[in-house]
Coordinates of C-alpha atoms in Angstrom, one line a residue:
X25 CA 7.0 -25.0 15.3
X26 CA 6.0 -25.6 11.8
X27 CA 5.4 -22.0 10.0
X28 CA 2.6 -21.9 7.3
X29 CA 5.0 -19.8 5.0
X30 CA 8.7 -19.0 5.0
X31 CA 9.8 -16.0 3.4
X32 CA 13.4 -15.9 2.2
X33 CA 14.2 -12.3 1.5
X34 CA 13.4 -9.6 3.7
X35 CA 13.3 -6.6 1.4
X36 CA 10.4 -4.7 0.5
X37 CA 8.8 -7.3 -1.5
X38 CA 9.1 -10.3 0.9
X39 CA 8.5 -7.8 3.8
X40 CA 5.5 -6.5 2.1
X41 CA 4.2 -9.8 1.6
X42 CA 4.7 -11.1 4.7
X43 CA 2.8 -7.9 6.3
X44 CA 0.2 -9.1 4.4
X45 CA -0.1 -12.9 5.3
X46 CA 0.5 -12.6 9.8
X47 CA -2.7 -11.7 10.0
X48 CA -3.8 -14.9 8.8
X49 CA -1.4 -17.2 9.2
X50 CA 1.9 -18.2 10.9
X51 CA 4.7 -16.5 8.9
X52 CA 8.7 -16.5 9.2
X53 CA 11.0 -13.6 7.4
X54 CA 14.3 -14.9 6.4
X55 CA 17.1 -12.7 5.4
X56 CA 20.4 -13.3 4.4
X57 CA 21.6 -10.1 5.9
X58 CA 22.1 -8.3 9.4
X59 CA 19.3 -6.5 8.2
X60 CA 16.4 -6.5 5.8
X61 CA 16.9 -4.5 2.7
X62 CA 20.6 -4.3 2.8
X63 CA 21.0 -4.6 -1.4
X64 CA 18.0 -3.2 -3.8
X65 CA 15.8 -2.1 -1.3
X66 CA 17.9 0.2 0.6
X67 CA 19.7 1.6 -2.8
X68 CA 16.5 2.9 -4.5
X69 CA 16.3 6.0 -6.4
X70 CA 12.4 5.4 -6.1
X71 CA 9.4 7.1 -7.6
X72 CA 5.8 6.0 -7.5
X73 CA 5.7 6.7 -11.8
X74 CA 3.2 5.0 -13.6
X75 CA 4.4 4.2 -17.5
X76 CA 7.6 3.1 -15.5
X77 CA 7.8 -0.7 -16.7
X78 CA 4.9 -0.5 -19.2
X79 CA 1.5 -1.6 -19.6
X80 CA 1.3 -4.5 -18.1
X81 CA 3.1 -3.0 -14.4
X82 CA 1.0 -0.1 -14.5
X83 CA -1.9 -1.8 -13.3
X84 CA -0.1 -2.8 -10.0
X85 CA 1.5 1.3 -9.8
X86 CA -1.5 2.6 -9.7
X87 CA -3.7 -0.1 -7.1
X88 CA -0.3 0.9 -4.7
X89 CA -0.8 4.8 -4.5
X90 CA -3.6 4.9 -2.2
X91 CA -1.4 2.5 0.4
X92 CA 1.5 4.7 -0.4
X93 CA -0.1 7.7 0.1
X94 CA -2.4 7.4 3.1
X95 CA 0.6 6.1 4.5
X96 CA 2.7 9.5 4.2
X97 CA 5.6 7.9 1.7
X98 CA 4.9 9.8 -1.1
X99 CA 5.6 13.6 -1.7
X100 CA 5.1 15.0 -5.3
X101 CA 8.3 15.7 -7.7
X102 CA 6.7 14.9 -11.2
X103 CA 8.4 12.8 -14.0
X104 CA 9.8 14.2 -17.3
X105 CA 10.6 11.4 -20.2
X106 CA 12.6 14.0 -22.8
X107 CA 13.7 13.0 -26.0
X108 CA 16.6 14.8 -28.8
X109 CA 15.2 14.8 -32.1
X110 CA 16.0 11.2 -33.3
X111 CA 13.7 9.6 -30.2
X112 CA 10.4 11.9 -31.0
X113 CA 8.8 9.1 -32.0
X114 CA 9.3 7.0 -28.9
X115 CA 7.7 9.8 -27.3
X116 CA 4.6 9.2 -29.5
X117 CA 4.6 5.0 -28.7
X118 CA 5.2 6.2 -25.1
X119 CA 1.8 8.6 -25.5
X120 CA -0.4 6.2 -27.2
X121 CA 0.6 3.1 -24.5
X122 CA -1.0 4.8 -22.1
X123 CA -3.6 6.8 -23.7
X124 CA -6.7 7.1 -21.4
X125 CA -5.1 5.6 -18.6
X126 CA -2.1 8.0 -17.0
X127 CA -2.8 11.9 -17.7
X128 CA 0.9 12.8 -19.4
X129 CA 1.6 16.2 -21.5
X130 CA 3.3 16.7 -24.6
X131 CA 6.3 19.3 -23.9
X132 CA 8.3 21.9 -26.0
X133 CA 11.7 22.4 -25.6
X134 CA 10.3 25.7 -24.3
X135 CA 8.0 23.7 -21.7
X136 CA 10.7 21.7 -21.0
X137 CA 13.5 24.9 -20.0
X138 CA 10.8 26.2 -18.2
X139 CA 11.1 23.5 -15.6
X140 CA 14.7 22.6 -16.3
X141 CA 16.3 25.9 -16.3
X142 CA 19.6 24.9 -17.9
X143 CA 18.4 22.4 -20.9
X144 CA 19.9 22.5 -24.0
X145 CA 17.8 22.8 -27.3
X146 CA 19.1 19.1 -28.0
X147 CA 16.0 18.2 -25.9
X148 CA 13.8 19.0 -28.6
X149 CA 10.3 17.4 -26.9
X150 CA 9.4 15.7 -23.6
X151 CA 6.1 14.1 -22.1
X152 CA 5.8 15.4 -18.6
X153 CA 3.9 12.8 -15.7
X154 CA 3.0 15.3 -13.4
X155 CA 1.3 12.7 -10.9
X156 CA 4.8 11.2 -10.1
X157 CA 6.1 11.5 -6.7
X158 CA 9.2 10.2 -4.4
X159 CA 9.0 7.2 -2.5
X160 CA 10.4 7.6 1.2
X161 CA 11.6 3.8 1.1
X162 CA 13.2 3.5 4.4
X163 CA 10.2 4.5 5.9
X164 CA 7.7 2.8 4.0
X165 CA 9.9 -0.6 4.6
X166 CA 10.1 0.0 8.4
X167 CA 6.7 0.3 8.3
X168 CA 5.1 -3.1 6.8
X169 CA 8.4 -4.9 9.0
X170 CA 6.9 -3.1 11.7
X171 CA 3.1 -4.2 10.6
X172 CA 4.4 -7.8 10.2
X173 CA 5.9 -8.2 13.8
X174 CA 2.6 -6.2 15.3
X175 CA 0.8 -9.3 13.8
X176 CA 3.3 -11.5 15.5
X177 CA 5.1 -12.5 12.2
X178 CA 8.8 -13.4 13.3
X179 CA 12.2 -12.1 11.5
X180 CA 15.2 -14.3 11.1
X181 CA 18.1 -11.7 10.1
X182 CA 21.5 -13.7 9.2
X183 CA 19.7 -16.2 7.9
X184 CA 21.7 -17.5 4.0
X185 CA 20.2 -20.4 3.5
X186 CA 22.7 -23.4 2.8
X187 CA 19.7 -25.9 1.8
X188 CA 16.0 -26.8 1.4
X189 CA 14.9 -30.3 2.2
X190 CA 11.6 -31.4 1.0
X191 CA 9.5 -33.0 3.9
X192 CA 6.3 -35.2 4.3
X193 CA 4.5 -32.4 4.9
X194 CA 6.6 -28.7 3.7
X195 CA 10.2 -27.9 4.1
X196 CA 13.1 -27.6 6.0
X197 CA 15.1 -24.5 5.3
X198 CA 18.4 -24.7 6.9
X199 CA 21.5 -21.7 7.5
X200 CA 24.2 -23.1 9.4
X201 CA 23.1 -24.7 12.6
X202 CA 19.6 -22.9 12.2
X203 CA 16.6 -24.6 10.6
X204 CA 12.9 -23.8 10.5
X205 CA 10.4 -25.7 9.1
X206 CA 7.4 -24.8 6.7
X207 CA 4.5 -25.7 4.5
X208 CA 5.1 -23.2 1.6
X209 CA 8.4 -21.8 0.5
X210 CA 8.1 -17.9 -1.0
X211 CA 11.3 -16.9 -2.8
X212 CA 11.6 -13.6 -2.4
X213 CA 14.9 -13.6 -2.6
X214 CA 15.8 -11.1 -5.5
X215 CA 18.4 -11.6 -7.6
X216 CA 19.1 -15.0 -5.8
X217 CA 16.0 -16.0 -6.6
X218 CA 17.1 -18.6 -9.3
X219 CA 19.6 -19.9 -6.6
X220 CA 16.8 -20.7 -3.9
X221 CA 14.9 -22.2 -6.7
X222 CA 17.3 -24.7 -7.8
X223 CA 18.2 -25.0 -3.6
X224 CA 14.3 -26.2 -3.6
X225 CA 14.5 -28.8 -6.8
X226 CA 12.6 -26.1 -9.2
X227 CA 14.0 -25.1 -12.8
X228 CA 15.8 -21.5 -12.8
X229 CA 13.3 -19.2 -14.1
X230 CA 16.4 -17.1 -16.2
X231 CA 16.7 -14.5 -13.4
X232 CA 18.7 -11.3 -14.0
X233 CA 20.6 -9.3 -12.1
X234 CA 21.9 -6.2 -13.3
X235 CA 23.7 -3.3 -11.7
X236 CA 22.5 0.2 -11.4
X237 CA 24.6 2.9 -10.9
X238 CA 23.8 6.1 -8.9
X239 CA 26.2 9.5 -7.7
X240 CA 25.2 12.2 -6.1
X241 CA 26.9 15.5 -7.1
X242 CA 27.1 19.1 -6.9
X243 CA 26.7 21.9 -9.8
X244 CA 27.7 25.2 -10.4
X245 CA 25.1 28.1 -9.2
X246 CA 22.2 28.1 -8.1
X247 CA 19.4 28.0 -9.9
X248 CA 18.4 23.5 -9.3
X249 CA 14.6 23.8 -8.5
X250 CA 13.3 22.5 -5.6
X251 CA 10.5 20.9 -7.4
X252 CA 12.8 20.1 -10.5
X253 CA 10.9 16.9 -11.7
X254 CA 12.9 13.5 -12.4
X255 CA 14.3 14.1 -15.9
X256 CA 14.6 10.9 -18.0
X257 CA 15.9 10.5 -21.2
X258 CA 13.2 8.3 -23.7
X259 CA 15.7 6.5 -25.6
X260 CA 17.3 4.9 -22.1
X261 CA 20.8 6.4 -21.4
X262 CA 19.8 8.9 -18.2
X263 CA 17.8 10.2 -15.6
X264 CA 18.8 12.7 -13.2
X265 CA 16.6 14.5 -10.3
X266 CA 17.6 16.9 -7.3
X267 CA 18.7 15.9 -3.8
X268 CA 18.8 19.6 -2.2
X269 CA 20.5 22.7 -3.0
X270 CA 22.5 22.3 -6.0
X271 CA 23.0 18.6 -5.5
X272 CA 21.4 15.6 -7.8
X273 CA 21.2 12.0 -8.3
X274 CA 22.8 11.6 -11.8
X275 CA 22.2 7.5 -13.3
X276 CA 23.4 6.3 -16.6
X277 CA 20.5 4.1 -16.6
X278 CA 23.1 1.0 -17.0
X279 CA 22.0 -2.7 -16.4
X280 CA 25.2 -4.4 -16.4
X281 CA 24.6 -8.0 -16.0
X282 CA 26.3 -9.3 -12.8
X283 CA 26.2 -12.4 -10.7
X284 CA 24.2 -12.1 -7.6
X285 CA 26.1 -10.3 -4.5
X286 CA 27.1 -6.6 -3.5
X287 CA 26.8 -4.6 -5.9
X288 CA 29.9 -1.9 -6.2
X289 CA 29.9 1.5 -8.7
X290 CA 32.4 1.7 -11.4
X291 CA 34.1 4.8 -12.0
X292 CA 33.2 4.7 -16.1
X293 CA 29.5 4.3 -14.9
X294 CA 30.0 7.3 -12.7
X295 CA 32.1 9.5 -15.8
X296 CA 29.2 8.4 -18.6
X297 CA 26.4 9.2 -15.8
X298 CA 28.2 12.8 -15.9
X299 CA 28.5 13.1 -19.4
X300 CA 25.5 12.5 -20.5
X301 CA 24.0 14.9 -18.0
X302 CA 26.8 17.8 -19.0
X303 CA 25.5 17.0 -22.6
X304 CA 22.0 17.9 -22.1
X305 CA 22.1 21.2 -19.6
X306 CA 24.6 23.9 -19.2
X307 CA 25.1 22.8 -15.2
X308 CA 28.8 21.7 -14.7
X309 CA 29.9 18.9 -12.1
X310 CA 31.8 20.2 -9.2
X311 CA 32.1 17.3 -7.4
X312 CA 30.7 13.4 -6.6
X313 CA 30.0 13.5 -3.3
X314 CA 28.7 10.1 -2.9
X315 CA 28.3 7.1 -5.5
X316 CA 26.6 3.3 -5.3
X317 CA 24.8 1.2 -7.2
X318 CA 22.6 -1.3 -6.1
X319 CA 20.9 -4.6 -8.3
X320 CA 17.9 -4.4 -9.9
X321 CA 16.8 -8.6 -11.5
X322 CA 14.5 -9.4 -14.0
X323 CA 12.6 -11.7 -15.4
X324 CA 13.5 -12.7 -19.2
X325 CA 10.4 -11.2 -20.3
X326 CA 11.0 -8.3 -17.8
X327 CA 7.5 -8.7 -15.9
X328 CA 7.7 -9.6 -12.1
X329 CA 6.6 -13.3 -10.9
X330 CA 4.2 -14.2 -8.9
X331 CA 3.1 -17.6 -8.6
X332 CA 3.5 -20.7 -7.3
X333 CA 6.3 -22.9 -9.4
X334 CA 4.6 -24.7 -12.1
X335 CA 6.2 -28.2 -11.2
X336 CA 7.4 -28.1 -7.6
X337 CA 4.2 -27.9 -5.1
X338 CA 4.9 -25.7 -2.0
X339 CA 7.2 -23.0 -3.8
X340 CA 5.5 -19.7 -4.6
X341 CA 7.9 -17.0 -6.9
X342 CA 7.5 -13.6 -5.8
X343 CA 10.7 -12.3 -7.9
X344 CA 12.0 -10.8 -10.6
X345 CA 10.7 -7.1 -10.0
X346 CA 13.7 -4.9 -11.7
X347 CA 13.2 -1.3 -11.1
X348 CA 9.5 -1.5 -10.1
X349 CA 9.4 -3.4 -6.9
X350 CA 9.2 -0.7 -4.7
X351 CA 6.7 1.5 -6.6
X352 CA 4.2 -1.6 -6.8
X353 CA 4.7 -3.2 -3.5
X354 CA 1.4 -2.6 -2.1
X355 CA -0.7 -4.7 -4.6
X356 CA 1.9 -7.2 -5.4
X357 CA 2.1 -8.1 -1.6
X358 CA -2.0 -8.2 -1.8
X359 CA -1.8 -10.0 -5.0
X360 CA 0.6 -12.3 -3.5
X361 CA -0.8 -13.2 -0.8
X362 CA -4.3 -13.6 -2.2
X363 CA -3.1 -16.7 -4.4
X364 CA -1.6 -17.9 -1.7
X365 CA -4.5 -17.6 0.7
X366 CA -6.9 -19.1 -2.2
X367 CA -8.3 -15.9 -2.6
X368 CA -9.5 -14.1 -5.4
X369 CA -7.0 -11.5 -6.5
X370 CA -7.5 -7.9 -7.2
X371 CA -5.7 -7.9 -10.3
X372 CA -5.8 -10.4 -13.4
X373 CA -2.7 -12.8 -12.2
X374 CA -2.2 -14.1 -15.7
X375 CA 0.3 -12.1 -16.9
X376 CA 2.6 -12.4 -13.7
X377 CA 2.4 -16.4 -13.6
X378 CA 5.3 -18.5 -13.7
X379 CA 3.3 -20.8 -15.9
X380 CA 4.2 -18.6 -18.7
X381 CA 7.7 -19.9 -18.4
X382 CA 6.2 -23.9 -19.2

């Protein structure tokens, strides 16, 4: 059998996708993996947040709530950029970005102990998102897997493709002894995306990957809110948000350029992740209970891709997502798989195209 598209990468933006296309055409998953997922999917901090990526991503954030929410994965926590007195003014570019399109409020360091009862005065102002919520992402990825096979779309798990032979008509895309064939290629692949590229003949596209660090810990007391929102600093170097009594998810917001593979914390990400956070509230670390990091790639201009290759016919990008992949899956699946069903797309695909790479 001849598939109409094969999908190499089975996390949630090729699973998405993929839930998207079975119901109108023959579609085949391939992951690398025993299961889909396995690296940035399943080691997301995630948040639906709107101003996360910028302008241009916001468009896509907000056309995914109403799949995200209608489908139970969302459940409020709020988003609070705060900034010490040298980053006000990013505060004020952050403001006027997205003036008239996301609802955010200017904060006090008054406001801003009020929700974070142990900030220090060295959080001076803050611009609180209070339509941000948490992603459940193991459910919402079991769920468009799930939609895909319901509309008999077929999973390959354990499937690293060795090599991609151009056909008369499509592709062969080989793993060991396994091979299926296909008219269209997606490379959904992550942050081996430029390494299915060049597998398929195309030009790397200057792919990314970066690790992101991530430890849970305990504090002292007990006074971490329940509906503490995501605290991130402005100026880039932390974010930290609760994970139940007296426990939360402390990141030094590091993108450590890496090769493509498993990504493993380092202790110094883990020690600056806690010192940051000790610098900016009175809480003390008692202990790291758990630590990871997981990759997140990007694009040189740090916009996703999606978009057939500009020079090799039959290879469609849908890469380079960094930290918004999750948060925007909805529409960039429908996006997707709108050029690829010679549709017309919801949203302007100009700014997503590989073309802009030419």
């Amino acid at each position: 059998m001849t598939f109409d598209f094969a999908i190499i990468g089975a996390g949630i933006a090729g699973a998405s996708l993929a839930a998207e296309l079975a119901p109108h055409a023959s579609v085949v998953l391939l992951e690398a993996e025993d299961q889909p997922g396995y690296h940035s999917t399943g080691r997301s901090a995630a948040l639906w947040h709107e101003t996360l990526g910028g302008p241009f991503i916001q468009p896509l954030t907000t056309r995914s709530f109403d799949a995200l929410n209608d489908g139970g994965f969302l459940s409020a926590r709020g988003s609070l950029s705060v900034a010490e007195p040298q980053h006000i003014a990013l505060l004020d570019e952050m403001q006027a970005k997205f003036a008239g399109t996301v609802a955010l409020q200017r904060m006090s360091y008054e406001d801003i102990r009020a929700r974070v009862p142990r900030a220090k005065p060295i959080l001076a102002a803050g611009l609180l998102e209070p339509t941000c919520a948490d992603i459940d992402v193991a459910a919402l990825h079991a769920a468009v897997l799930s939609r895909f096979r319901r509309a008999g779309g077929t999973v390959e798990t354990g499937f690293r493709v060795e090599a991609i032979e151009r056909l008369a008509k499509g592709w062969r895309v080989s793993a060991g002894d396994k091979a299926i064939e296909a008219t269209t290629i997606v490379n959904a692949a992550g942050a081996w995306g430029d390494v299915v590229a060049k597998l398929a003949g195309a030009e790397p596209l200057g792919l990314q990957p970066c690790r992101r660090t991530i430890a849970q810990v305990r504090v002292d007391g007990d006074d971490v809110p329940a509906d503490l929102p995501m605290v991130t600093d402005v100026g880039g170097s932390f974010y930290f948000k609760p994970e139940g009594p007296n426990r939360l998810w402390l990141c030094p917001q590091d993108e450590t350029p890496v090769d493509p593979g498993d990504a493993a914390p380092e202790d110094i990400d883990v020690a600056i992740a806690i010192d940051r956070f000790e610098s900016v509230t009175d809480w003390k670390v008692l202990a790291v209970e758990r630590k990871w990091a997981g990759l997140r790639t990007f694009a040189p201009d740090r916009l996703p891709i999606y978009g057939f290759d500009p020079i090799i016919s039959g290879l469609f990008w849908c890469a380079g997502q960094g930290g918004i992949g999750i948060q925007t899956s909805p529409a960039a699946a429908r996006l997707s798989a709108a050029i690829l069903l010679g549709q017309i797309p919801e949203i302007d695909p100009a700014p997503y195209s590989p073309m802009r790479f030419c």
